[in-house]
PDB file of C-alpha atoms in Angstrom:
ATOM      1  CA  VAL M 272       5.281   8.539  14.272  1.00 76.00           C
ATOM      2  CA  GLN M 273       3.715  11.996  14.223  1.00 81.00           C
ATOM      3  CA  ASN M 274       6.061  13.900  11.925  1.00 84.00           C
ATOM      4  CA  LYS M 275       9.209  13.703   9.813  1.00 85.00           C
ATOM      5  CA  GLN M 276      11.502  14.438  12.768  1.00 89.00           C
ATOM      6  CA  ASP M 277      10.277  11.346  14.619  1.00 88.00           C
ATOM      7  CA  ILE M 278      11.875   9.308  11.846  1.00 88.00           C
ATOM      8  CA  THR M 279      15.007  11.374  11.206  1.00 89.00           C
ATOM      9  CA  ASN M 280      15.816  11.721  14.929  1.00 91.00           C
ATOM     10  CA  ASN M 281      15.354   8.045  15.748  1.00 92.00           C
ATOM     11  CA  SER M 282      16.538   6.102  12.726  1.00 90.00           C
ATOM     12  CA  PRO M 283      19.095   6.210   9.912  1.00 90.00           C
ATOM     13  CA  VAL M 284      16.330   5.736   7.314  1.00 86.00           C
ATOM     14  CA  PRO M 285      16.356   8.507   4.691  1.00 86.00           C
ATOM     15  CA  ILE M 286      13.100  10.258   3.837  1.00 90.00           C
ATOM     16  CA  LEU M 287      12.864  10.722   0.089  1.00 90.00           C
ATOM     17  CA  ILE M 288       9.686  12.796  -0.016  1.00 88.00           C
ATOM     18  CA  GLU M 289       6.565  13.773   1.842  1.00 87.00           C
ATOM     19  CA  ILE M 290       3.508  13.211  -0.336  1.00 86.00           C
ATOM     20  CA  GLY M 291       0.260  14.886   0.564  1.00 81.00           C
ATOM     21  CA  HIS M 292      -2.935  12.958   1.157  1.00 76.00           C
ATOM     22  CA  SER M 293      -5.332  12.594  -1.745  1.00 74.00           C
ATOM     23  CA  ASP M 294      -8.904  11.351  -1.672  1.00 72.00           C
ATOM     24  CA  ASN M 295      -8.597  10.955  -5.442  1.00 67.00           C
ATOM     25  CA  LEU M 296      -7.060   7.526  -6.046  1.00 62.00           C
ATOM     26  CA  ASP M 297      -6.600   8.138  -9.765  1.00 71.00           C
ATOM     27  CA  LEU M 298      -3.546   9.250 -11.627  1.00 76.00           C
ATOM     28  CA  VAL M 299      -2.465  12.737 -10.591  1.00 80.00           C
ATOM     29  CA  VAL M 300       0.605  12.967 -12.821  1.00 82.00           C
ATOM     30  CA  ASP M 301       0.520  13.759 -16.532  1.00 78.00           C
ATOM     31  CA  LYS M 302       2.586  15.981 -18.813  1.00 80.00           C
ATOM     32  CA  ASP M 303       0.415  19.040 -18.130  1.00 78.00           C
ATOM     33  CA  SER M 304      -0.203  18.612 -14.386  1.00 79.00           C
ATOM     34  CA  ARG M 305       1.324  21.261 -12.126  1.00 79.00           C
ATOM     35  CA  THR M 306      -0.564  20.561  -8.903  1.00 85.00           C
ATOM     36  CA  PRO M 307       1.415  20.383  -5.640  1.00 82.00           C
ATOM     37  CA  LEU M 308       0.796  16.605  -5.556  1.00 87.00           C
ATOM     38  CA  ALA M 309       2.110  16.129  -9.107  1.00 86.00           C
ATOM     39  CA  GLU M 310       5.185  18.193  -8.226  1.00 89.00           C
ATOM     40  CA  GLN M 311       5.795  15.990  -5.181  1.00 90.00           C
ATOM     41  CA  PHE M 312       5.946  12.958  -7.487  1.00 91.00           C
ATOM     42  CA  ARG M 313       8.391  14.821  -9.734  1.00 92.00           C
ATOM     43  CA  ALA M 314      10.536  15.489  -6.651  1.00 90.00           C
ATOM     44  CA  LEU M 315      10.344  11.790  -5.734  1.00 92.00           C
ATOM     45  CA  ARG M 316      11.596  10.925  -9.231  1.00 92.00           C
ATOM     46  CA  THR M 317      14.559  13.256  -8.706  1.00 91.00           C
ATOM     47  CA  ASN M 318      15.327  11.969  -5.218  1.00 91.00           C
ATOM     48  CA  LEU M 319      15.257   8.359  -6.409  1.00 92.00           C
ATOM     49  CA  GLN M 320      18.407   9.122  -8.432  1.00 89.00           C
ATOM     50  CA  PHE M 321      20.325   9.281  -5.135  1.00 88.00           C
ATOM     51  CA  VAL M 322      19.050   5.853  -4.087  1.00 90.00           C
ATOM     52  CA  LEU M 323      19.370   4.153  -7.471  1.00 92.00           C
ATOM     53  CA  SER M 324      22.894   5.372  -8.090  1.00 86.00           C
ATOM     54  CA  ASP M 325      24.183   2.375 -10.068  1.00 90.00           C
ATOM     55  CA  VAL M 326      23.213   1.970 -13.724  1.00 85.00           C
ATOM     56  CA  ASN M 327      21.902  -1.527 -12.923  1.00 90.00           C
ATOM     57  CA  ASP M 328      19.658  -0.280 -10.079  1.00 94.00           C
ATOM     58  CA  LYS M 329      16.163  -0.211 -11.557  1.00 96.00           C
ATOM     59  CA  VAL M 330      13.764  -2.200  -9.362  1.00 97.00           C
ATOM     60  CA  VAL M 331      11.761  -0.262  -6.754  1.00 97.00           C
ATOM     61  CA  MET M 332       9.403  -2.045  -4.364  1.00 95.00           C
ATOM     62  CA  VAL M 333       6.615  -0.054  -2.676  1.00 95.00           C
ATOM     63  CA  THR M 334       5.207  -1.337   0.632  1.00 93.00           C
ATOM     64  CA  SER M 335       3.797  -0.187   3.967  1.00 90.00           C
ATOM     65  CA  SER M 336       2.553  -1.580   7.270  1.00 88.00           C
ATOM     66  CA  MET M 337      -1.078  -2.083   6.384  1.00 86.00           C
ATOM     67  CA  SER M 338      -3.693  -1.870   3.683  1.00 86.00           C
ATOM     68  CA  GLY M 339      -4.990   1.556   2.631  1.00 84.00           C
ATOM     69  CA  GLU M 340      -1.782   3.578   3.060  1.00 87.00           C
ATOM     70  CA  GLY M 341      -1.419   4.461  -0.624  1.00 88.00           C
ATOM     71  CA  LYS M 342       0.862   1.788  -2.084  1.00 92.00           C
ATOM     72  CA  SER M 343      -1.041   1.376  -5.347  1.00 93.00           C
ATOM     73  CA  PHE M 344      -1.598   5.140  -5.679  1.00 92.00           C
ATOM     74  CA  VAL M 345       2.111   5.915  -5.176  1.00 93.00           C
ATOM     75  CA  SER M 346       3.256   3.025  -7.386  1.00 95.00           C
ATOM     76  CA  THR M 347       1.022   4.090 -10.267  1.00 94.00           C
ATOM     77  CA  ASN M 348       1.972   7.765 -10.099  1.00 92.00           C
ATOM     78  CA  LEU M 349       5.671   6.957  -9.656  1.00 95.00           C
ATOM     79  CA  ALA M 350       5.584   4.769 -12.770  1.00 96.00           C
ATOM     80  CA  ALA M 351       3.777   7.516 -14.682  1.00 94.00           C
ATOM     81  CA  VAL M 352       6.212  10.256 -13.671  1.00 95.00           C
ATOM     82  CA  LEU M 353       9.203   8.058 -14.598  1.00 95.00           C
ATOM     83  CA  ALA M 354       7.639   7.355 -18.011  1.00 96.00           C
ATOM     84  CA  LEU M 355       7.090  11.096 -18.509  1.00 94.00           C
ATOM     85  CA  SER M 356      10.864  11.520 -18.347  1.00 93.00           C
ATOM     86  CA  GLY M 357      11.236   9.279 -21.399  1.00 95.00           C
ATOM     87  CA  LYS M 358      12.008   6.047 -19.542  1.00 96.00           C
ATOM     88  CA  LYS M 359      10.487   2.656 -20.291  1.00 98.00           C
ATOM     89  CA  VAL M 360       8.704   1.573 -17.102  1.00 98.00           C
ATOM     90  CA  VAL M 361       6.749  -1.499 -16.056  1.00 98.00           C
ATOM     91  CA  LEU M 362       4.442  -1.447 -13.033  1.00 98.00           C
ATOM     92  CA  MET M 363       3.983  -4.894 -11.494  1.00 97.00           C
ATOM     93  CA  GLU M 364       0.723  -5.482  -9.636  1.00 97.00           C
ATOM     94  CA  MET M 365       2.258  -7.866  -7.091  1.00 95.00           C
ATOM     95  CA  ASP M 366      -0.240  -7.539  -4.270  1.00 92.00           C
ATOM     96  CA  LEU M 367      -1.552 -10.959  -5.210  1.00 92.00           C
ATOM     97  CA  ARG M 368      -4.136 -10.966  -2.413  1.00 90.00           C
ATOM     98  CA  LYS M 369      -5.895  -7.611  -2.990  1.00 91.00           C
ATOM     99  CA  PRO M 370      -4.909  -6.323  -6.437  1.00 93.00           C
ATOM    100  CA  LYS M 371      -6.192  -2.822  -7.255  1.00 90.00           C
ATOM    101  CA  ILE M 372      -4.108  -1.410 -10.083  1.00 94.00           C
ATOM    102  CA  SER M 373      -5.565  -3.288 -13.059  1.00 94.00           C
ATOM    103  CA  GLU M 374      -9.097  -2.411 -11.968  1.00 92.00           C
ATOM    104  CA  ASN M 375      -8.174   1.263 -11.421  1.00 91.00           C
ATOM    105  CA  LEU M 376      -6.577   1.450 -14.881  1.00 92.00           C
ATOM    106  CA  GLY M 377      -9.279  -0.564 -16.651  1.00 93.00           C
ATOM    107  CA  ILE M 378      -6.887  -3.369 -17.622  1.00 95.00           C
ATOM    108  CA  SER M 379      -8.101  -6.974 -17.825  1.00 94.00           C
ATOM    109  CA  ASN M 380      -6.782  -9.146 -15.008  1.00 94.00           C
ATOM    110  CA  HIS M 381      -7.716 -12.530 -16.504  1.00 94.00           C
ATOM    111  CA  ALA M 382      -4.051 -13.185 -17.227  1.00 96.00           C
ATOM    112  CA  GLY M 383      -1.040 -11.816 -15.396  1.00 97.00           C
ATOM    113  CA  PHE M 384       1.716 -12.753 -13.012  1.00 97.00           C
ATOM    114  CA  SER M 385      -0.169 -15.685 -11.470  1.00 96.00           C
ATOM    115  CA  THR M 386      -0.888 -17.304 -14.858  1.00 96.00           C
ATOM    116  CA  TYR M 387       2.681 -16.616 -16.041  1.00 96.00           C
ATOM    117  CA  ALA M 388       4.197 -18.182 -12.899  1.00 95.00           C
ATOM    118  CA  ILE M 389       2.381 -21.470 -13.469  1.00 94.00           C
ATOM    119  CA  GLY M 390       3.255 -21.557 -17.179  1.00 95.00           C
ATOM    120  CA  LYS M 391      -0.182 -20.739 -18.625  1.00 96.00           C
ATOM    121  CA  THR M 392       0.742 -17.363 -20.130  1.00 96.00           C
ATOM    122  CA  SER M 393       3.860 -16.037 -21.868  1.00 96.00           C
ATOM    123  CA  LEU M 394       5.685 -12.928 -20.680  1.00 96.00           C
ATOM    124  CA  ASN M 395       4.774 -10.985 -23.818  1.00 96.00           C
ATOM    125  CA  ASP M 396       1.092 -11.703 -23.174  1.00 96.00           C
ATOM    126  CA  ILE M 397       1.099 -10.250 -19.661  1.00 97.00           C
ATOM    127  CA  ILE M 398       2.936  -6.976 -20.382  1.00 98.00           C
ATOM    128  CA  ARG M 399       0.180  -4.486 -21.234  1.00 97.00           C
ATOM    129  CA  PRO M 400       0.311  -0.822 -22.249  1.00 96.00           C
ATOM    130  CA  SER M 401      -1.036   1.317 -19.423  1.00 94.00           C
ATOM    131  CA  GLY M 402      -3.108   3.451 -21.781  1.00 90.00           C
ATOM    132  CA  ILE M 403      -1.856   6.469 -19.834  1.00 88.00           C
ATOM    133  CA  GLN M 404       1.596   7.338 -21.062  1.00 88.00           C
ATOM    134  CA  ASP M 405       3.956   6.087 -23.766  1.00 92.00           C
ATOM    135  CA  GLY M 406       6.591   3.867 -22.217  1.00 96.00           C
ATOM    136  CA  PHE M 407       4.397   2.980 -19.217  1.00 97.00           C
ATOM    137  CA  PHE M 408       3.415  -0.698 -19.096  1.00 98.00           C
ATOM    138  CA  VAL M 409       1.589  -2.835 -16.529  1.00 98.00           C
ATOM    139  CA  ILE M 410       1.844  -6.490 -15.529  1.00 98.00           C
ATOM    140  CA  PRO M 411      -1.465  -7.353 -13.844  1.00 98.00           C
ATOM    141  CA  SER M 412      -1.542  -9.766 -10.926  1.00 97.00           C
ATOM    142  CA  GLY M 413      -3.726 -12.266 -12.748  1.00 96.00           C
ATOM    143  CA  PRO M 414      -6.399 -14.288 -10.946  1.00 95.00           C
ATOM    144  CA  ILE M 415      -5.919 -14.408  -7.158  1.00 93.00           C
ATOM    145  CA  PRO M 416      -4.018 -17.642  -6.444  1.00 91.00           C
ATOM    146  CA  PRO M 417      -4.617 -19.892  -3.433  1.00 90.00           C
ATOM    147  CA  ASN M 418      -0.881 -19.814  -2.674  1.00 87.00           C
ATOM    148  CA  PRO M 419       0.618 -16.357  -3.369  1.00 88.00           C
ATOM    149  CA  ALA M 420       3.819 -16.875  -1.357  1.00 88.00           C
ATOM    150  CA  GLU M 421       4.591 -20.151  -3.100  1.00 91.00           C
ATOM    151  CA  LEU M 422       4.289 -18.543  -6.545  1.00 90.00           C
ATOM    152  CA  LEU M 423       6.961 -16.033  -5.540  1.00 91.00           C
ATOM    153  CA  LEU M 424       9.355 -18.884  -4.727  1.00 91.00           C
ATOM    154  CA  LEU M 425       9.142 -20.442  -8.204  1.00 89.00           C
ATOM    155  CA  ASP M 426      12.096 -20.253 -10.606  1.00 92.00           C
ATOM    156  CA  GLN M 427       9.821 -18.541 -13.144  1.00 93.00           C
ATOM    157  CA  THR M 428       9.611 -15.519 -10.862  1.00 93.00           C
ATOM    158  CA  SER M 429      13.386 -15.067 -10.791  1.00 93.00           C
ATOM    159  CA  GLN M 430      13.474 -15.529 -14.558  1.00 95.00           C
ATOM    160  CA  LEU M 431      10.750 -12.909 -14.925  1.00 96.00           C
ATOM    161  CA  PHE M 432      12.768 -10.283 -13.053  1.00 96.00           C
ATOM    162  CA  SER M 433      15.925 -11.117 -15.042  1.00 96.00           C
ATOM    163  CA  GLU M 434      14.070 -10.611 -18.305  1.00 97.00           C
ATOM    164  CA  LEU M 435      12.336  -7.415 -17.165  1.00 98.00           C
ATOM    165  CA  ARG M 436      15.697  -5.913 -16.181  1.00 96.00           C
ATOM    166  CA  LYS M 437      16.783  -6.338 -19.812  1.00 97.00           C
ATOM    167  CA  ARG M 438      13.632  -4.786 -21.270  1.00 97.00           C
ATOM    168  CA  PHE M 439      12.873  -1.855 -18.954  1.00 98.00           C
ATOM    169  CA  ASP M 440      14.605   1.169 -17.448  1.00 97.00           C
ATOM    170  CA  TYR M 441      12.521   0.905 -14.267  1.00 97.00           C
ATOM    171  CA  ILE M 442      10.450  -1.837 -12.656  1.00 98.00           C
ATOM    172  CA  ILE M 443       8.008  -0.697  -9.961  1.00 98.00           C
ATOM    173  CA  ILE M 444       6.629  -3.424  -7.678  1.00 97.00           C
ATOM    174  CA  ASP M 445       3.344  -2.676  -5.921  1.00 96.00           C
ATOM    175  CA  THR M 446       3.256  -5.273  -3.163  1.00 93.00           C
ATOM    176  CA  ALA M 447       1.292  -6.368  -0.132  1.00 88.00           C
ATOM    177  CA  PRO M 448       1.844  -4.802   3.294  1.00 89.00           C
ATOM    178  CA  ILE M 449       5.093  -6.027   4.804  1.00 87.00           C
ATOM    179  CA  GLY M 450       4.865  -7.949   8.052  1.00 74.00           C
ATOM    180  CA  MET M 451       1.206  -8.929   7.620  1.00 71.00           C
ATOM    181  CA  VAL M 452       2.094 -11.569   5.001  1.00 79.00           C
ATOM    182  CA  ALA M 453       5.435 -12.850   3.715  1.00 82.00           C
ATOM    183  CA  ASP M 454       4.954 -11.656   0.120  1.00 84.00           C
ATOM    184  CA  ALA M 455       6.853  -8.353   0.359  1.00 86.00           C
ATOM    185  CA  GLN M 456       9.759  -9.986   2.189  1.00 86.00           C
ATOM    186  CA  LEU M 457      10.005 -12.596  -0.557  1.00 87.00           C
ATOM    187  CA  GLN M 458       9.961  -9.908  -3.264  1.00 89.00           C
ATOM    188  CA  ALA M 459      12.559  -7.738  -1.525  1.00 88.00           C
ATOM    189  CA  LYS M 460      15.413  -9.855  -2.906  1.00 88.00           C
ATOM    190  CA  TRP M 461      14.689  -8.544  -6.419  1.00 91.00           C
ATOM    191  CA  ALA M 462      14.413  -4.888  -5.355  1.00 93.00           C
ATOM    192  CA  ASP M 463      17.283  -2.414  -5.538  1.00 95.00           C
ATOM    193  CA  ALA M 464      15.341  -0.020  -3.300  1.00 94.00           C
ATOM    194  CA  THR M 465      12.253  -0.233  -1.114  1.00 92.00           C
ATOM    195  CA  LEU M 466       9.925   2.702  -0.577  1.00 93.00           C
ATOM    196  CA  TYR M 467       8.120   2.341   2.743  1.00 92.00           C
ATOM    197  CA  LEU M 468       5.007   4.468   3.054  1.00 91.00           C
TER     198      LEU M 468
END
């Protein structure tokens, strides 16, 4: 794939946005930002309305083919730009093998999804304010488990998504690369849309 036309001419997959490369892995979206990159995330927010057309569509999974293609960067900025529009958003750090979001945002990762899934932590204790934007929350991955795929198969994980759908307008899942490990495929059943970078 060299350009947009290679995708549009050879597949039925819609392209929601082209996002420019950034060497800065921090947040690029805030209420005052007017950079071209910030505007691209605002356009992504608008274009998502066409994909999430039902009122119950609120879970977006972000994946790609390999590590280092911008999943955590896009997930974090997408969550921020959705929160800027007045929505209540939770960003789930679900790359259980190489979590990056909690470290990038300065959020403790001692408890999170992995401790919730095995019954050591309550849901309320793992939902943390992002410290970036009102209405933007984060669920850290928790300590790296020896069996990430098995945790995703537990009943607690399905219960978690059911409860989050009641509490939030949008749920953004930052996941592992698809195809390399089974994690993203297992999480896809909870997603209403998948963004492939």
